[in-house]
PDB file of C-alpha atoms in Angstrom:
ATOM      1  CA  UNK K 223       0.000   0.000   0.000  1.00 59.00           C
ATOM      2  CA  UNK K 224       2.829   2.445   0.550  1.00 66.00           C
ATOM      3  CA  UNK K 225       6.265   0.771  -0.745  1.00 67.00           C
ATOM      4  CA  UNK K 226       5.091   0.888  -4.436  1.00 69.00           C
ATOM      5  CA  UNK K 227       5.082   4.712  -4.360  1.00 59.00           C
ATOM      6  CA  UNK K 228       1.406   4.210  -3.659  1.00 82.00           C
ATOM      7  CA  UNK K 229       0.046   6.130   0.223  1.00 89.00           C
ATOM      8  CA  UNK K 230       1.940   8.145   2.356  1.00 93.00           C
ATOM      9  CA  UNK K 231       2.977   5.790   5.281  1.00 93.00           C
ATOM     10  CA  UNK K 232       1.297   7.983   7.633  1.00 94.00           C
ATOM     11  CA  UNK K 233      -1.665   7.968   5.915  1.00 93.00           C
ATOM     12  CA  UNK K 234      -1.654   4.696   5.483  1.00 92.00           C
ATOM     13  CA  UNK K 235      -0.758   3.754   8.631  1.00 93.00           C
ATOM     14  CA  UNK K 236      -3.991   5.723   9.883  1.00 93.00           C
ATOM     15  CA  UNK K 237      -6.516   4.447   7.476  1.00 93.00           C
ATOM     16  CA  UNK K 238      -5.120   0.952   7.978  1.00 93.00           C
ATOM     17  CA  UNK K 239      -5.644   0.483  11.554  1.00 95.00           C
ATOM     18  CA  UNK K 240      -9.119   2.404  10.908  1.00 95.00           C
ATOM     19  CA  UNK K 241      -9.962  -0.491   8.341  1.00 95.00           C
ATOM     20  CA  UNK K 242      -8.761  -3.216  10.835  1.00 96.00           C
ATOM     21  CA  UNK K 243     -10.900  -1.475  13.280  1.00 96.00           C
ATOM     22  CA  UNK K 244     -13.840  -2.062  11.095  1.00 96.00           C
ATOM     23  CA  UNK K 245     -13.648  -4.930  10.303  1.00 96.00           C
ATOM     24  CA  UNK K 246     -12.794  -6.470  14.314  1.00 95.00           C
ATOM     25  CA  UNK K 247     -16.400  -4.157  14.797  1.00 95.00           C
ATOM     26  CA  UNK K 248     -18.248  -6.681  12.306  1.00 96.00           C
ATOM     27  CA  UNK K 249     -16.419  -9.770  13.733  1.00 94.00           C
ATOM     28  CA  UNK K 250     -14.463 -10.345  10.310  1.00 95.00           C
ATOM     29  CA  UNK K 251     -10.822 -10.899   9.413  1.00 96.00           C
ATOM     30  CA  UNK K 252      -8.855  -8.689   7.213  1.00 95.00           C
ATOM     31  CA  UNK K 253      -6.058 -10.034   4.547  1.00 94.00           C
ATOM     32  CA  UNK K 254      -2.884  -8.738   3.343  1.00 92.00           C
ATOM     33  CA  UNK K 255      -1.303  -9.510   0.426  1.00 92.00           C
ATOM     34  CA  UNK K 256       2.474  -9.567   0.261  1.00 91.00           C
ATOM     35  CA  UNK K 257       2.768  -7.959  -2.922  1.00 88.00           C
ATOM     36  CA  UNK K 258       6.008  -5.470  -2.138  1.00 89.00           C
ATOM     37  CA  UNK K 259       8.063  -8.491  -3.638  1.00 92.00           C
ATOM     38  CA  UNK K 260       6.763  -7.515  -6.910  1.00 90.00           C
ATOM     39  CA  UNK K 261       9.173  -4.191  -6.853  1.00 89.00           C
ATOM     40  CA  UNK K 262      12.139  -6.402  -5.663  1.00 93.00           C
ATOM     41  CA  UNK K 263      11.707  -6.377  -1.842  1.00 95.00           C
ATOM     42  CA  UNK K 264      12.991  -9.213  -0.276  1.00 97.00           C
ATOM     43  CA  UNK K 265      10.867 -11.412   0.701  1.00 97.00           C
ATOM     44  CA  UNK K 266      11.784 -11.744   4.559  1.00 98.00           C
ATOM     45  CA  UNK K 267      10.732  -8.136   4.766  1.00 97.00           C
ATOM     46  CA  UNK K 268       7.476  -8.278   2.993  1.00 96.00           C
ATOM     47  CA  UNK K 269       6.730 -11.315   5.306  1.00 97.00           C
ATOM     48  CA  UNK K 270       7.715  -9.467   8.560  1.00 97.00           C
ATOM     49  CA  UNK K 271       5.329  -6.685   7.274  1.00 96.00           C
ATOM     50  CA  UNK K 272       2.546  -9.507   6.986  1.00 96.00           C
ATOM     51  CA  UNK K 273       2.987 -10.489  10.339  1.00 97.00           C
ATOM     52  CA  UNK K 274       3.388  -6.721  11.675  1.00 97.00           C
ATOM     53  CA  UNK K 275      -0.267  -6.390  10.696  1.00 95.00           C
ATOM     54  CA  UNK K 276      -1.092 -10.042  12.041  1.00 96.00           C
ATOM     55  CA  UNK K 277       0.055  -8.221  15.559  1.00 96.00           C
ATOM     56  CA  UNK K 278      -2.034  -5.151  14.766  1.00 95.00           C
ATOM     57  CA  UNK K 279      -4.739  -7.231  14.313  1.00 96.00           C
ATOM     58  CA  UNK K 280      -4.813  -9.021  17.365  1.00 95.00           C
ATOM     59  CA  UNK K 281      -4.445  -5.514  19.488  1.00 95.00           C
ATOM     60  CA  UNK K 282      -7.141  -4.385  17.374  1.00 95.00           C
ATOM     61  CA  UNK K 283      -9.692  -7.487  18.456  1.00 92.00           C
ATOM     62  CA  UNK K 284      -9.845  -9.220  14.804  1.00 95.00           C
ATOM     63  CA  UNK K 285      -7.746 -11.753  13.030  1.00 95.00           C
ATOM     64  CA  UNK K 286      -5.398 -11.527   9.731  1.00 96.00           C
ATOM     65  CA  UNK K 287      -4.956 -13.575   6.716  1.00 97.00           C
ATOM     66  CA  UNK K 288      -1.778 -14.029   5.379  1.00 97.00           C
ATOM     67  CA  UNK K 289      -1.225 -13.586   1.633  1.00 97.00           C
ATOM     68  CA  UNK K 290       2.364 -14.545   1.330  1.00 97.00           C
ATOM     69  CA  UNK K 291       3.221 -14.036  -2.524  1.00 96.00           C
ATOM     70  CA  UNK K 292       4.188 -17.474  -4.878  1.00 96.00           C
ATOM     71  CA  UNK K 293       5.807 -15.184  -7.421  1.00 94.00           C
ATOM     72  CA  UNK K 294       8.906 -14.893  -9.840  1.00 96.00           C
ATOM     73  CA  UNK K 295      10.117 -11.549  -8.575  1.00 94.00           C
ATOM     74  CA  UNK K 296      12.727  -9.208  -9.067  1.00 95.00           C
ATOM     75  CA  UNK K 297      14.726 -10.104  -5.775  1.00 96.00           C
ATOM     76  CA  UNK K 298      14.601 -13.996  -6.800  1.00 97.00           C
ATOM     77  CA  UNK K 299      15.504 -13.350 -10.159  1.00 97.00           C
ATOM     78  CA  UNK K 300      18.540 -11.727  -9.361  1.00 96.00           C
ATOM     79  CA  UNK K 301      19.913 -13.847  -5.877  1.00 97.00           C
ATOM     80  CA  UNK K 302      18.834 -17.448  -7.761  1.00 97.00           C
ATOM     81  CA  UNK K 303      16.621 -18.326  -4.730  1.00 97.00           C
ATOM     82  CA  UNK K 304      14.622 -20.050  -7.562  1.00 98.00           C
ATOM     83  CA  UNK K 305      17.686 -20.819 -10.091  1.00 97.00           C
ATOM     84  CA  UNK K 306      17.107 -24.972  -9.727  1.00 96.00           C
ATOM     85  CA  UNK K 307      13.062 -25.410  -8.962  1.00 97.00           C
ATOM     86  CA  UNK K 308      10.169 -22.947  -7.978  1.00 97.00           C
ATOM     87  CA  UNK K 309       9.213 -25.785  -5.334  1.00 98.00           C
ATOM     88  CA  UNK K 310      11.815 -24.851  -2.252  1.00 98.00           C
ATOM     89  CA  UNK K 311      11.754 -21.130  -2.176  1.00 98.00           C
ATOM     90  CA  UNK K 312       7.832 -20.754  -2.386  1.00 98.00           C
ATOM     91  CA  UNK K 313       7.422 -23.898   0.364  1.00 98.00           C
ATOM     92  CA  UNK K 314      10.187 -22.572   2.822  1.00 98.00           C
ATOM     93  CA  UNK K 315       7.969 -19.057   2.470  1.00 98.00           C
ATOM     94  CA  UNK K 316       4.781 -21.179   3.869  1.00 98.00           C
ATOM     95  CA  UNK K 317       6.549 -23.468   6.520  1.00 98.00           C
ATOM     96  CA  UNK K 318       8.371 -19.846   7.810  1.00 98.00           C
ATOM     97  CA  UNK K 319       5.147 -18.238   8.558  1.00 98.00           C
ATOM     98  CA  UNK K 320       3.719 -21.588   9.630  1.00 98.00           C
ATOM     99  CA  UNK K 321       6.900 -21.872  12.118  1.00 98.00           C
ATOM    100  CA  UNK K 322       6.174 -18.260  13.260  1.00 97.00           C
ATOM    101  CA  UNK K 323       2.435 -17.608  13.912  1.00 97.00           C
ATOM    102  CA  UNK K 324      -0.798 -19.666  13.803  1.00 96.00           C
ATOM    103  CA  UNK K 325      -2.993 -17.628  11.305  1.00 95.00           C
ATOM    104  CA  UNK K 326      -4.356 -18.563   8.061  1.00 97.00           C
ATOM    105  CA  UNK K 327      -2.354 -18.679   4.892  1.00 98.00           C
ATOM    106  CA  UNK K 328      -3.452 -17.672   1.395  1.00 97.00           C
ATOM    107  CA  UNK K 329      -1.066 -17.283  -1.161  1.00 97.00           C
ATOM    108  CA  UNK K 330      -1.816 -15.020  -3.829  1.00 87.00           C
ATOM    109  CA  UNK K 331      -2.130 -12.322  -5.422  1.00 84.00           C
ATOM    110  CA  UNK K 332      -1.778 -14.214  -7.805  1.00 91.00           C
ATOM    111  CA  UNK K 333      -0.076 -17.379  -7.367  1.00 95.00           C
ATOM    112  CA  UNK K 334       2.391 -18.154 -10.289  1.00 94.00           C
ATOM    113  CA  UNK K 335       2.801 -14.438 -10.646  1.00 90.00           C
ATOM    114  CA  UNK K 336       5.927 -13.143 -13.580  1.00 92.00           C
ATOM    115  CA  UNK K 337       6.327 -16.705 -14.115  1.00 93.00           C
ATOM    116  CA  UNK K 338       3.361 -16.479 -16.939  1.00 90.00           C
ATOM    117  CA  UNK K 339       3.970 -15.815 -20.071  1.00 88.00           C
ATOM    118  CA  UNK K 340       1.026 -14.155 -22.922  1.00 86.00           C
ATOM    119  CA  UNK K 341       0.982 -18.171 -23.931  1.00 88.00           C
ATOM    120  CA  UNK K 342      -2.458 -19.404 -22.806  1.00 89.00           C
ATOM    121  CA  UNK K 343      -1.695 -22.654 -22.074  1.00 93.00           C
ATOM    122  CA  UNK K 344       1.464 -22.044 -21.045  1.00 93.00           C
ATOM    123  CA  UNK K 345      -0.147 -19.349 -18.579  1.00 92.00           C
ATOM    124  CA  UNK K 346      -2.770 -22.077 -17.316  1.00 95.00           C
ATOM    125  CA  UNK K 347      -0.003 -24.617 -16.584  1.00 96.00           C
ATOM    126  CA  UNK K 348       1.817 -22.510 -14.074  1.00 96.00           C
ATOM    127  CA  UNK K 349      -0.806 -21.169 -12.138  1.00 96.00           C
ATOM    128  CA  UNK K 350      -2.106 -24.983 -12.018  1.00 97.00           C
ATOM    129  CA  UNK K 351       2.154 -26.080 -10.720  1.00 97.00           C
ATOM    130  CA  UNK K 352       1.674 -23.434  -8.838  1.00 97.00           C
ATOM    131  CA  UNK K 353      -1.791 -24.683  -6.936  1.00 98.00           C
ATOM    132  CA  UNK K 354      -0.692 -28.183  -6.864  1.00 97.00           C
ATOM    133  CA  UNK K 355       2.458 -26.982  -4.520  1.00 97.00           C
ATOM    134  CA  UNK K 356      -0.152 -24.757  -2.669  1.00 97.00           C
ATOM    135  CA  UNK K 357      -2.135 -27.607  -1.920  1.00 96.00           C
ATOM    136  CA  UNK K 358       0.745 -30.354  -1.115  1.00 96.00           C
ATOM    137  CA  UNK K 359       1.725 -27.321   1.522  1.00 97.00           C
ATOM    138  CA  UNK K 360      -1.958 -27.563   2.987  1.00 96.00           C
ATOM    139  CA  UNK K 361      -2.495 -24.147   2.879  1.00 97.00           C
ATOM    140  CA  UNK K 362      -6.298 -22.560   3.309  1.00 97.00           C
ATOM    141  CA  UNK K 363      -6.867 -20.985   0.187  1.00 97.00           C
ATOM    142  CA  UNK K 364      -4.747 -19.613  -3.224  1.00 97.00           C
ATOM    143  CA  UNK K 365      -6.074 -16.833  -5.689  1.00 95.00           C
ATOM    144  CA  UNK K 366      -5.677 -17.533  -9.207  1.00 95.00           C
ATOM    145  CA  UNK K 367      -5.703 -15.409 -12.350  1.00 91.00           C
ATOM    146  CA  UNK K 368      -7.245 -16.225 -15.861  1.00 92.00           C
ATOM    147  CA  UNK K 369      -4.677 -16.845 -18.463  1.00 91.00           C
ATOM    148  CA  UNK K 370      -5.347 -13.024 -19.591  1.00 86.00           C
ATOM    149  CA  UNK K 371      -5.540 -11.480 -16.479  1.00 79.00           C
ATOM    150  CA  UNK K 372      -2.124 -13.480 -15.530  1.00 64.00           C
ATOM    151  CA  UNK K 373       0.118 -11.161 -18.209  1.00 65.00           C
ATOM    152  CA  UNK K 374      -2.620  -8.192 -19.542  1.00 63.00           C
ATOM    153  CA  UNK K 375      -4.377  -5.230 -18.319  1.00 61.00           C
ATOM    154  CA  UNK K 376      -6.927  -5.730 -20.634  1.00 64.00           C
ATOM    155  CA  UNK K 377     -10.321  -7.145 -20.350  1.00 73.00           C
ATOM    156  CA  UNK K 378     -10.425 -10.408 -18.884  1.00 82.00           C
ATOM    157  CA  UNK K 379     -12.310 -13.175 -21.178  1.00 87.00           C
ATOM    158  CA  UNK K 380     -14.703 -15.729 -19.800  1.00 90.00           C
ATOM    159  CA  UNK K 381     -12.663 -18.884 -21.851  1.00 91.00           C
ATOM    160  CA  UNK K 382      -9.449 -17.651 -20.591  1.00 91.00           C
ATOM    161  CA  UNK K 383     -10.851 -17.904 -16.998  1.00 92.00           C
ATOM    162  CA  UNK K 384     -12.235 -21.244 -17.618  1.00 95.00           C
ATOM    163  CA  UNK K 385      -8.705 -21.654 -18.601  1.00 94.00           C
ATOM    164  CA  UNK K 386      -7.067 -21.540 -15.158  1.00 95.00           C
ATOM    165  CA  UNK K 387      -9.953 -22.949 -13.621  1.00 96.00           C
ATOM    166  CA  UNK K 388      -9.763 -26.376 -15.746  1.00 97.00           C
ATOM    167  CA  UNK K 389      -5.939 -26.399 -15.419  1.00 97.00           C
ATOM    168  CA  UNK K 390      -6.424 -25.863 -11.370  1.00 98.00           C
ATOM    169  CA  UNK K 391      -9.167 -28.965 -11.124  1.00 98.00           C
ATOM    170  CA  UNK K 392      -6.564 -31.330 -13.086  1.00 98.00           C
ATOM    171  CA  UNK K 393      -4.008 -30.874 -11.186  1.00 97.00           C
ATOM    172  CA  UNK K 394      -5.571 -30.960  -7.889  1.00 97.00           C
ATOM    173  CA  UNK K 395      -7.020 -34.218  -8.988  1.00 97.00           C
ATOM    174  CA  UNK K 396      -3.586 -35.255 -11.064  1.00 96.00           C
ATOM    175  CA  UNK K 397      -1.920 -34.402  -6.792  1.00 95.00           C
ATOM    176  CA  UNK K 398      -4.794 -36.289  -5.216  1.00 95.00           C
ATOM    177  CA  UNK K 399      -3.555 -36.723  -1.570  1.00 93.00           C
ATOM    178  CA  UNK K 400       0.175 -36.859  -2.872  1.00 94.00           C
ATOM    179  CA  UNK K 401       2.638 -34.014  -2.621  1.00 93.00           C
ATOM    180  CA  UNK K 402       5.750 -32.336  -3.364  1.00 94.00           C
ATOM    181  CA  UNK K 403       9.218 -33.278  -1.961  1.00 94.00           C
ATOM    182  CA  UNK K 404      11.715 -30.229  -1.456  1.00 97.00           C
ATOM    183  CA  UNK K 405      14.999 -30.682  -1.858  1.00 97.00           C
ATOM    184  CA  UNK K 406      17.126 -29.813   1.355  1.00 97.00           C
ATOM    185  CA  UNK K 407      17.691 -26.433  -0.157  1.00 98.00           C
ATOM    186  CA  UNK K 408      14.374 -25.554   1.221  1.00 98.00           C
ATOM    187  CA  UNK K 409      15.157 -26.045   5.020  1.00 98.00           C
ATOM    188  CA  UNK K 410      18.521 -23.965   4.679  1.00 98.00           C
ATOM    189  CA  UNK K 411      15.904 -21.003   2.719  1.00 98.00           C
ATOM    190  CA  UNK K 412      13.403 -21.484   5.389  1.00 98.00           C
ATOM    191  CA  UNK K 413      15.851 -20.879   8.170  1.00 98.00           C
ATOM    192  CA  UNK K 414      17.579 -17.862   6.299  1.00 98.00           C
ATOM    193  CA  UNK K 415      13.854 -16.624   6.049  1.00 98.00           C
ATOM    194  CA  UNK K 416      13.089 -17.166  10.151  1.00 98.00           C
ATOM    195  CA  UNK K 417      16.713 -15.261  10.897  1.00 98.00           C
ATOM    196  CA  UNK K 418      16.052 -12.406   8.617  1.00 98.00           C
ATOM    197  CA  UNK K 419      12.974 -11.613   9.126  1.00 98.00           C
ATOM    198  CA  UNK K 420      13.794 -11.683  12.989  1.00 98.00           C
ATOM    199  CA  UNK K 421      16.427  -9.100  12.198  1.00 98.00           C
ATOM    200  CA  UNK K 422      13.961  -6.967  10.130  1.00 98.00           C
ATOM    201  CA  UNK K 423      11.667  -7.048  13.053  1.00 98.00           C
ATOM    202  CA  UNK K 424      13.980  -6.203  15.932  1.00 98.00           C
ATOM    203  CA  UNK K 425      14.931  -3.066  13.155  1.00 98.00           C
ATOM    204  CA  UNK K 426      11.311  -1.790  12.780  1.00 98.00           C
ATOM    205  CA  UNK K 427      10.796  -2.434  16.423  1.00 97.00           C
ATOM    206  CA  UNK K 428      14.013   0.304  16.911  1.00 97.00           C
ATOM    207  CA  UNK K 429      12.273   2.787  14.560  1.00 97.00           C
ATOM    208  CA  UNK K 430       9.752   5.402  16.728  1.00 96.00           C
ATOM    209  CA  UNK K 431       6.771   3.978  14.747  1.00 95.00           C
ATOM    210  CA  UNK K 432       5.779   2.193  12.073  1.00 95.00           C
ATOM    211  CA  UNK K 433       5.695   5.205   9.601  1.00 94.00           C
ATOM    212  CA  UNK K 434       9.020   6.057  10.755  1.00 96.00           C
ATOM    213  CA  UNK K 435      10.274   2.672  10.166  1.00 96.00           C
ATOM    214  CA  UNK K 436       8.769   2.465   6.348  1.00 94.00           C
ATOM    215  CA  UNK K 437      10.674   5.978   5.802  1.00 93.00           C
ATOM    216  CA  UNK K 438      13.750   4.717   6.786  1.00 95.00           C
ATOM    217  CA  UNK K 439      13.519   1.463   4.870  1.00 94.00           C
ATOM    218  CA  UNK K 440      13.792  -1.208   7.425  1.00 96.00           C
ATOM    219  CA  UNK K 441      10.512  -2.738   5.260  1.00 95.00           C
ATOM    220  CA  UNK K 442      12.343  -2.031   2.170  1.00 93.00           C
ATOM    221  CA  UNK K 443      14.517   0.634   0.469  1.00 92.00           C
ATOM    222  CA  UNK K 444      15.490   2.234  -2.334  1.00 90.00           C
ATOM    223  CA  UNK K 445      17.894  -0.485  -3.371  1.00 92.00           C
ATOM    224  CA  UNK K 446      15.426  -3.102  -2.814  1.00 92.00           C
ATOM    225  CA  UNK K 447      13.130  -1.206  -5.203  1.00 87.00           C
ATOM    226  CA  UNK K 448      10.836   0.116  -2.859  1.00 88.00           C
ATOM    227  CA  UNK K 449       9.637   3.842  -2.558  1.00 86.00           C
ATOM    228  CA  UNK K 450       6.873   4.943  -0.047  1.00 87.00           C
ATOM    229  CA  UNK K 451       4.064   6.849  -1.754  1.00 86.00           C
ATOM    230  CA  UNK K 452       3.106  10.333  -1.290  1.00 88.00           C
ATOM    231  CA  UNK K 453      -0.526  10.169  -1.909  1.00 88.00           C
ATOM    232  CA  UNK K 454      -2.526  11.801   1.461  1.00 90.00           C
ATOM    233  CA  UNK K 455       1.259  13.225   2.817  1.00 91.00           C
ATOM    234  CA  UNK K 456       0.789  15.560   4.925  1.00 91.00           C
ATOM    235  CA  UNK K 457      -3.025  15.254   5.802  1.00 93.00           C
ATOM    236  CA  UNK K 458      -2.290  13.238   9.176  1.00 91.00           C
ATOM    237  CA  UNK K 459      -2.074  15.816  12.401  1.00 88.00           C
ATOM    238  CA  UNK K 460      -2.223  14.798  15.861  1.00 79.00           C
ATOM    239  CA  UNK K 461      -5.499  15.086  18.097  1.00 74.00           C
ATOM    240  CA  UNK K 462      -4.860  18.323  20.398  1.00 64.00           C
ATOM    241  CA  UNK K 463      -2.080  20.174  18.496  1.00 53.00           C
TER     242      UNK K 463
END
């Protein structure tokens, strides 16, 4: 909401805890996609800003869900997390956060995202790898995108939702009750992921709010890609002065 040069973190800080407010009043949970990994942030930050809003949630009396992001991004791309196999990056994501907090997890937004191509079938095939995994990692729910929506901003085409759809119910029935079997390379990125996003927590937690700590980048930077918004800066003043 901020890192993509989108709200001022103020602002956004404000309306956010307004919305969570909200919805704890009508006895619903809130979700929170993780989609600052789609400007390059790593993904240990993004996830310690999912479960920064988990916490927020609880203070505010209502529950998150966690939309940790299966996606091809510009931080993976250039490290290699995902050189060998998209399997052991995207499952050590999902056993982190299950190793961290007990919340529900929905990957999204969508799954399989930049690893679609314009290809139709080719775009139906990943998001369906990409459900398959979701499933073998017993997670709650996914969101998936037609084979249009996957790579266009264009209008979206009843066949090309079918598409994903179809592709989706083979492979969940191709899986069946079997699953996927990481390499070891997954326990070695799930334990980098615990460490780091520890340290990215213990950084915000230095920071003299959460604003401050999105300004100074401790949720992502420059480098990383990230750039907090400016849209409602300067419309936030403190009750009394």
């Amino acid at each position: 909401g901020s890192l993509g040069a989108g709200t001022d973190p103020e602002r956004l800080t404000i309306d956010g805890i307004e919305s969570i407010k909200i919805a704890g009043r009508y006895h619903m949970a809130f979700d929170i996609p993780g989609n600052d990994e789609l400007s390059g942030v790593p993904s240990w930050k993004t996830l310690a800003g999912l479960l920064i809003n988990v916490m927020l949630g609880k203070k505010l009396g209502t529950n998150a869900i966690l939309k940790p992001l299966f996606c091809y991004g510009p931080h993976i791309v250039l490290n290699g997390q995902m050189k060998l196999n998209f399997v052991d990056y995207n499952a050590a994501k999902i056993l982190a956060l299950k190793e961290i907090v007990d919340c529900p997890i929905w990957p999204g937004e969508p799954i399989a995202f930049m690893t679609q191509t314009e290809d139709r079938v080719q775009s139906a095939n990943a998001t369906s790898y990409h459900a398959a995994l979701a499933a073998s990692l017993d997670v709650d729910a996914i969101t998936i995108a037609s084979t249009d929506e996957a790579y266009s901003r264009g209008p979206i085409s009843i066949s090309s939702r079918i598409d994903s759809i179809r592709a989706v119910t083979d492979a969940f029935r191709f899986m069946g009750n079997a699953g996927f079997s990481p390499t070891s390379e997954m326990q070695i990125f799930k334990d980098q992921l615990i460490e780091k996003i520890t340290e990215t927590l213990r950084a915000v937690a230095q920071a003299e709010n959460l604003p401050d700590a999105i300004n100074k980048g401790f949720l992502g930077n420059a480098e990383d890609g990230a750039y907090p918004g400016k849209f409602g800066k300067g419309t936030v003043t403190l009750a009394g002065i």
